[in-house]
Every structure is written in structure tokens, then in C-alpha cells.
Amino acid sequence: MLGMGSEQPPELPYLGHNGRELCLMLRGIKPLAYFLNFVPREFDVNIPTFDRHLAAGRLIRREFVELPHRRLLYALPDHQWRIDAMLALPNELDAWSEDHERRSCELLGYEGGQIDYWLAHRRSRADAQSASVQVFGRRRQRGSARRTDRRPKSAKA
């Protein structure tokens, strides 16, 4: 769903935010970090490192648990509105659209050209997967109509 962080291709022409969220936020480059995980799994990021900046007022944190997910969002103080905007996006994958993906990327602090590249990559990847599924589906359908092993089922070992 919230893609730019989740499916980062190795050939990106820009440096993604994954693993660099806190550094980018403290430099004022990234206004929002969003982490989503299944309960009870822990996040892959060092949460205490983020939380140290809460008391100093450098970050704002909001956490939501809606089973089976746990969401953790950090924002720069002047960008707290981004948390609400991110949470307003659909949660269901089947309701997710390219416009939602673009908006989430904007909220996370990616630039226009980066977002355009990401969306084009997702589109071409989705098209390739769709074509693969269609071809595989036809092969499987044909294959299931004939058995290659002619022995009776009871004779198979």
C-alpha cells in the first residue's frame, strides 16, 4: 500500500528514504515517517532513537493499533497535519489507487520527479506481473486438462 518504502528497486536514480528516515527528518528534508507492521512483530527501525527526539520537541509521534496492524507515524512539529492526511488515505489495498500512492509519497517528502519515476516503475512492474499471471493461468489451465502420468491414481507411489 504505502509503496515508496516497501518495494524499493535497486536501480532507483535517487536515494530512497528507507533506513534514513530519522536522519532526513532531523535535517528537515523528510517531514513524515510512516511505519506499518503486523501485531505483535516489532518494527525494523530503532524506535527508541526516534523517541529521544520527542521530549526535545523535534518530532511528534502518533501510534495506532487496529488489529492486525500497528501504525507508527512521526512528523516534524510544523507538519503534524501530514499524519492526519496520511491516515485519511484508504487502508484497504483494493481501494488503493495511483492517486493515493502519489499523495502518500508527497506526504512522506518525496519530490515530484522521484514520485513520477516510482509510479512508472510500479506500473511497469504491475503490467509485467499481470502478463505473467495471465500466461501462467493459461498454461496451468491447459496442463490441468491432461495428465502426463498415465498410470491409474491408485498405482502411483
mmCIF file of C-alpha atoms in Angstrom:
data_model
loop_
_atom_site.group_PDB
_atom_site.id
_atom_site.type_symbol
_atom_site.label_atom_id
_atom_site.label_comp_id
_atom_site.label_asym_id
_atom_site.label_seq_id
_atom_site.Cartn_x
_atom_site.Cartn_y
_atom_site.Cartn_z
ATOM 1 C CA MET A 1 0.000 0.000 0.000
ATOM 2 C CA LEU A 2 2.417 2.683 1.133
ATOM 3 C CA GLY A 3 4.860 1.929 -1.500
ATOM 4 C CA MET A 4 7.930 4.034 -1.857
ATOM 5 C CA GLY A 5 9.272 2.473 1.252
ATOM 6 C CA SER A 6 8.175 -1.046 0.687
ATOM 7 C CA GLU A 7 9.257 -2.098 -2.811
ATOM 8 C CA GLN A 8 12.375 -0.114 -3.497
ATOM 9 C CA PRO A 9 14.011 -1.292 -6.733
ATOM 10 C CA PRO A 10 17.814 -1.432 -6.645
ATOM 11 C CA GLU A 11 18.172 0.803 -9.718
ATOM 12 C CA LEU A 12 16.487 3.948 -8.363
ATOM 13 C CA PRO A 13 18.010 7.097 -9.872
ATOM 14 C CA TYR A 14 17.634 8.780 -6.466
ATOM 15 C CA LEU A 15 18.391 7.799 -2.907
ATOM 16 C CA GLY A 16 15.279 6.435 -1.196
ATOM 17 C CA HIS A 17 14.317 7.187 2.386
ATOM 18 C CA ASN A 18 14.371 3.612 3.718
ATOM 19 C CA GLY A 19 16.678 3.315 6.697
ATOM 20 C CA ARG A 20 17.442 7.046 6.570
ATOM 21 C CA GLU A 21 14.121 8.390 7.858
ATOM 22 C CA LEU A 22 15.365 9.877 11.126
ATOM 23 C CA CYS A 23 18.454 11.491 9.614
ATOM 24 C CA LEU A 24 16.370 13.073 6.848
ATOM 25 C CA MET A 25 13.754 14.265 9.324
ATOM 26 C CA LEU A 26 16.297 15.899 11.625
ATOM 27 C CA ARG A 27 17.789 17.684 8.606
ATOM 28 C CA GLY A 28 14.300 18.949 7.685
ATOM 29 C CA ILE A 29 14.210 17.045 4.377
ATOM 30 C CA LYS A 30 11.615 14.424 5.302
ATOM 31 C CA PRO A 31 8.501 15.781 7.048
ATOM 32 C CA LEU A 32 6.816 12.444 7.842
ATOM 33 C CA ALA A 33 7.847 8.860 8.555
ATOM 34 C CA TYR A 34 5.267 6.075 8.460
ATOM 35 C CA PHE A 35 5.826 2.556 9.752
ATOM 36 C CA LEU A 36 3.295 -0.260 9.460
ATOM 37 C CA ASN A 37 3.671 -3.727 10.894
ATOM 38 C CA PHE A 38 1.636 -6.713 11.987
ATOM 39 C CA VAL A 39 0.981 -7.067 15.706
ATOM 40 C CA PRO A 40 2.956 -8.389 17.644
ATOM 41 C CA ARG A 41 6.001 -8.032 15.339
ATOM 42 C CA GLU A 42 8.436 -5.261 16.140
ATOM 43 C CA PHE A 43 9.397 -2.586 13.646
ATOM 44 C CA ASP A 44 12.622 -2.842 11.671
ATOM 45 C CA VAL A 45 13.640 0.647 12.810
ATOM 46 C CA ASN A 46 15.147 1.707 16.115
ATOM 47 C CA ILE A 47 12.088 3.285 17.769
ATOM 48 C CA PRO A 48 13.960 4.488 20.909
ATOM 49 C CA THR A 49 16.258 6.516 18.648
ATOM 50 C CA PHE A 50 13.225 8.298 17.196
ATOM 51 C CA ASP A 51 11.602 8.678 20.612
ATOM 52 C CA ARG A 52 14.630 10.503 22.053
ATOM 53 C CA HIS A 53 13.690 13.448 19.869
ATOM 54 C CA LEU A 54 10.102 13.661 21.154
ATOM 55 C CA ALA A 55 10.952 15.282 24.507
ATOM 56 C CA ALA A 56 13.159 17.836 22.769
ATOM 57 C CA GLY A 57 10.231 18.775 20.521
ATOM 58 C CA ARG A 58 11.992 17.840 17.295
ATOM 59 C CA LEU A 59 9.401 15.171 16.422
ATOM 60 C CA ILE A 60 5.757 14.362 17.058
ATOM 61 C CA ARG A 61 4.603 10.748 17.341
ATOM 62 C CA ARG A 62 1.221 9.115 16.866
ATOM 63 C CA GLU A 63 0.580 5.408 17.168
ATOM 64 C CA PHE A 64 -2.484 3.423 16.163
ATOM 65 C CA VAL A 65 -3.255 -0.235 16.671
ATOM 66 C CA GLU A 66 -6.057 -1.621 14.521
ATOM 67 C CA LEU A 67 -5.594 -5.356 14.549
ATOM 68 C CA PRO A 68 -3.845 -6.934 12.850
ATOM 69 C CA HIS A 69 -1.783 -3.777 12.158
ATOM 70 C CA ARG A 70 0.168 -1.318 14.216
ATOM 71 C CA ARG A 71 0.912 2.055 12.657
ATOM 72 C CA LEU A 72 3.546 4.416 13.910
ATOM 73 C CA LEU A 73 3.906 7.894 12.455
ATOM 74 C CA TYR A 74 6.484 10.566 13.215
ATOM 75 C CA ALA A 75 6.233 14.115 11.899
ATOM 76 C CA LEU A 76 8.185 17.316 12.173
ATOM 77 C CA PRO A 77 6.347 19.712 14.522
ATOM 78 C CA ASP A 78 5.170 22.044 11.733
ATOM 79 C CA HIS A 79 3.963 19.064 9.696
ATOM 80 C CA GLN A 80 1.664 17.335 12.166
ATOM 81 C CA TRP A 81 -1.172 17.774 9.645
ATOM 82 C CA ARG A 82 0.551 15.190 7.439
ATOM 83 C CA ILE A 83 -0.262 12.469 9.973
ATOM 84 C CA ASP A 84 -3.986 13.123 9.629
ATOM 85 C CA ALA A 85 -3.680 13.373 5.847
ATOM 86 C CA MET A 86 -1.831 10.038 5.683
ATOM 87 C CA LEU A 87 -4.390 8.349 7.921
ATOM 88 C CA ALA A 88 -7.198 9.682 5.721
ATOM 89 C CA LEU A 89 -5.904 7.616 2.790
ATOM 90 C CA PRO A 90 -7.635 4.249 2.295
ATOM 91 C CA ASN A 91 -6.355 1.324 4.344
ATOM 92 C CA GLU A 92 -7.548 -1.414 2.021
ATOM 93 C CA LEU A 93 -5.309 -2.433 -0.850
ATOM 94 C CA ASP A 94 -8.255 -2.891 -3.195
ATOM 95 C CA ALA A 95 -9.252 0.745 -2.594
ATOM 96 C CA TRP A 96 -5.688 1.991 -3.187
ATOM 97 C CA SER A 97 -5.083 3.879 -6.427
ATOM 98 C CA GLU A 98 -2.222 5.591 -8.180
ATOM 99 C CA ASP A 99 -3.559 8.928 -6.887
ATOM 100 C CA HIS A 100 -3.392 7.575 -3.337
ATOM 101 C CA GLU A 101 0.149 6.352 -3.939
ATOM 102 C CA ARG A 102 1.158 9.780 -5.285
ATOM 103 C CA ARG A 103 -0.401 11.538 -2.301
ATOM 104 C CA SER A 104 1.291 9.242 0.224
ATOM 105 C CA CYS A 105 4.658 9.835 -1.476
ATOM 106 C CA GLU A 106 4.114 13.601 -1.330
ATOM 107 C CA LEU A 107 3.237 13.391 2.358
ATOM 108 C CA LEU A 108 6.405 11.383 3.023
ATOM 109 C CA GLY A 109 8.528 14.111 1.438
ATOM 110 C CA TYR A 110 9.442 12.683 -1.949
ATOM 111 C CA GLU A 111 9.872 15.147 -4.811
ATOM 112 C CA GLY A 112 7.782 15.252 -7.991
ATOM 113 C CA GLY A 113 10.341 13.596 -10.276
ATOM 114 C CA GLN A 114 11.008 10.869 -7.740
ATOM 115 C CA ILE A 115 7.294 10.161 -7.424
ATOM 116 C CA ASP A 116 6.838 10.090 -11.210
ATOM 117 C CA TYR A 117 9.687 7.582 -11.534
ATOM 118 C CA TRP A 118 8.291 5.442 -8.719
ATOM 119 C CA LEU A 119 4.796 5.358 -10.192
ATOM 120 C CA ALA A 120 6.117 4.461 -13.654
ATOM 121 C CA HIS A 121 8.193 1.662 -12.097
ATOM 122 C CA ARG A 122 5.165 0.341 -10.201
ATOM 123 C CA ARG A 123 3.041 0.485 -13.353
ATOM 124 C CA SER A 124 5.568 -1.433 -15.457
ATOM 125 C CA ARG A 125 6.081 -3.960 -12.664
ATOM 126 C CA ALA A 126 2.316 -4.434 -12.244
ATOM 127 C CA ASP A 127 1.908 -4.847 -16.016
ATOM 128 C CA ALA A 128 4.666 -7.478 -16.078
ATOM 129 C CA GLN A 129 3.106 -9.350 -13.151
ATOM 130 C CA SER A 130 -0.319 -9.203 -14.760
ATOM 131 C CA ALA A 131 1.034 -10.589 -18.043
ATOM 132 C CA SER A 132 2.887 -13.314 -16.150
ATOM 133 C CA VAL A 133 -0.235 -14.317 -14.246
ATOM 134 C CA GLN A 134 -2.264 -14.431 -17.462
ATOM 135 C CA VAL A 135 0.309 -16.615 -19.211
ATOM 136 C CA PHE A 136 0.728 -18.837 -16.176
ATOM 137 C CA GLY A 137 -3.019 -19.121 -15.791
ATOM 138 C CA ARG A 138 -3.431 -20.284 -19.404
ATOM 139 C CA ARG A 139 -0.625 -22.814 -19.080
ATOM 140 C CA ARG A 140 -2.000 -24.169 -15.884
ATOM 141 C CA GLN A 141 -5.474 -24.413 -17.344
ATOM 142 C CA ARG A 142 -4.197 -26.363 -20.327
ATOM 143 C CA GLY A 143 -1.956 -28.509 -18.134
ATOM 144 C CA SER A 144 -4.749 -29.436 -15.778
ATOM 145 C CA ALA A 145 -6.804 -30.827 -18.683
ATOM 146 C CA ARG A 146 -4.260 -33.568 -19.396
ATOM 147 C CA ARG A 147 -2.230 -35.788 -17.134
ATOM 148 C CA THR A 148 1.351 -36.558 -18.077
ATOM 149 C CA ASP A 149 1.426 -39.665 -15.882
ATOM 150 C CA ARG A 150 -0.973 -42.203 -17.410
ATOM 151 C CA ARG A 151 -0.849 -44.684 -14.536
ATOM 152 C CA PRO A 152 -4.036 -45.020 -12.518
ATOM 153 C CA LYS A 153 -4.022 -42.867 -9.369
ATOM 154 C CA SER A 154 -4.052 -45.967 -7.158
ATOM 155 C CA ALA A 155 -0.834 -47.239 -8.804
ATOM 156 C CA LYS A 156 1.181 -44.076 -8.091
ATOM 157 C CA ALA A 157 3.725 -44.235 -5.326
#
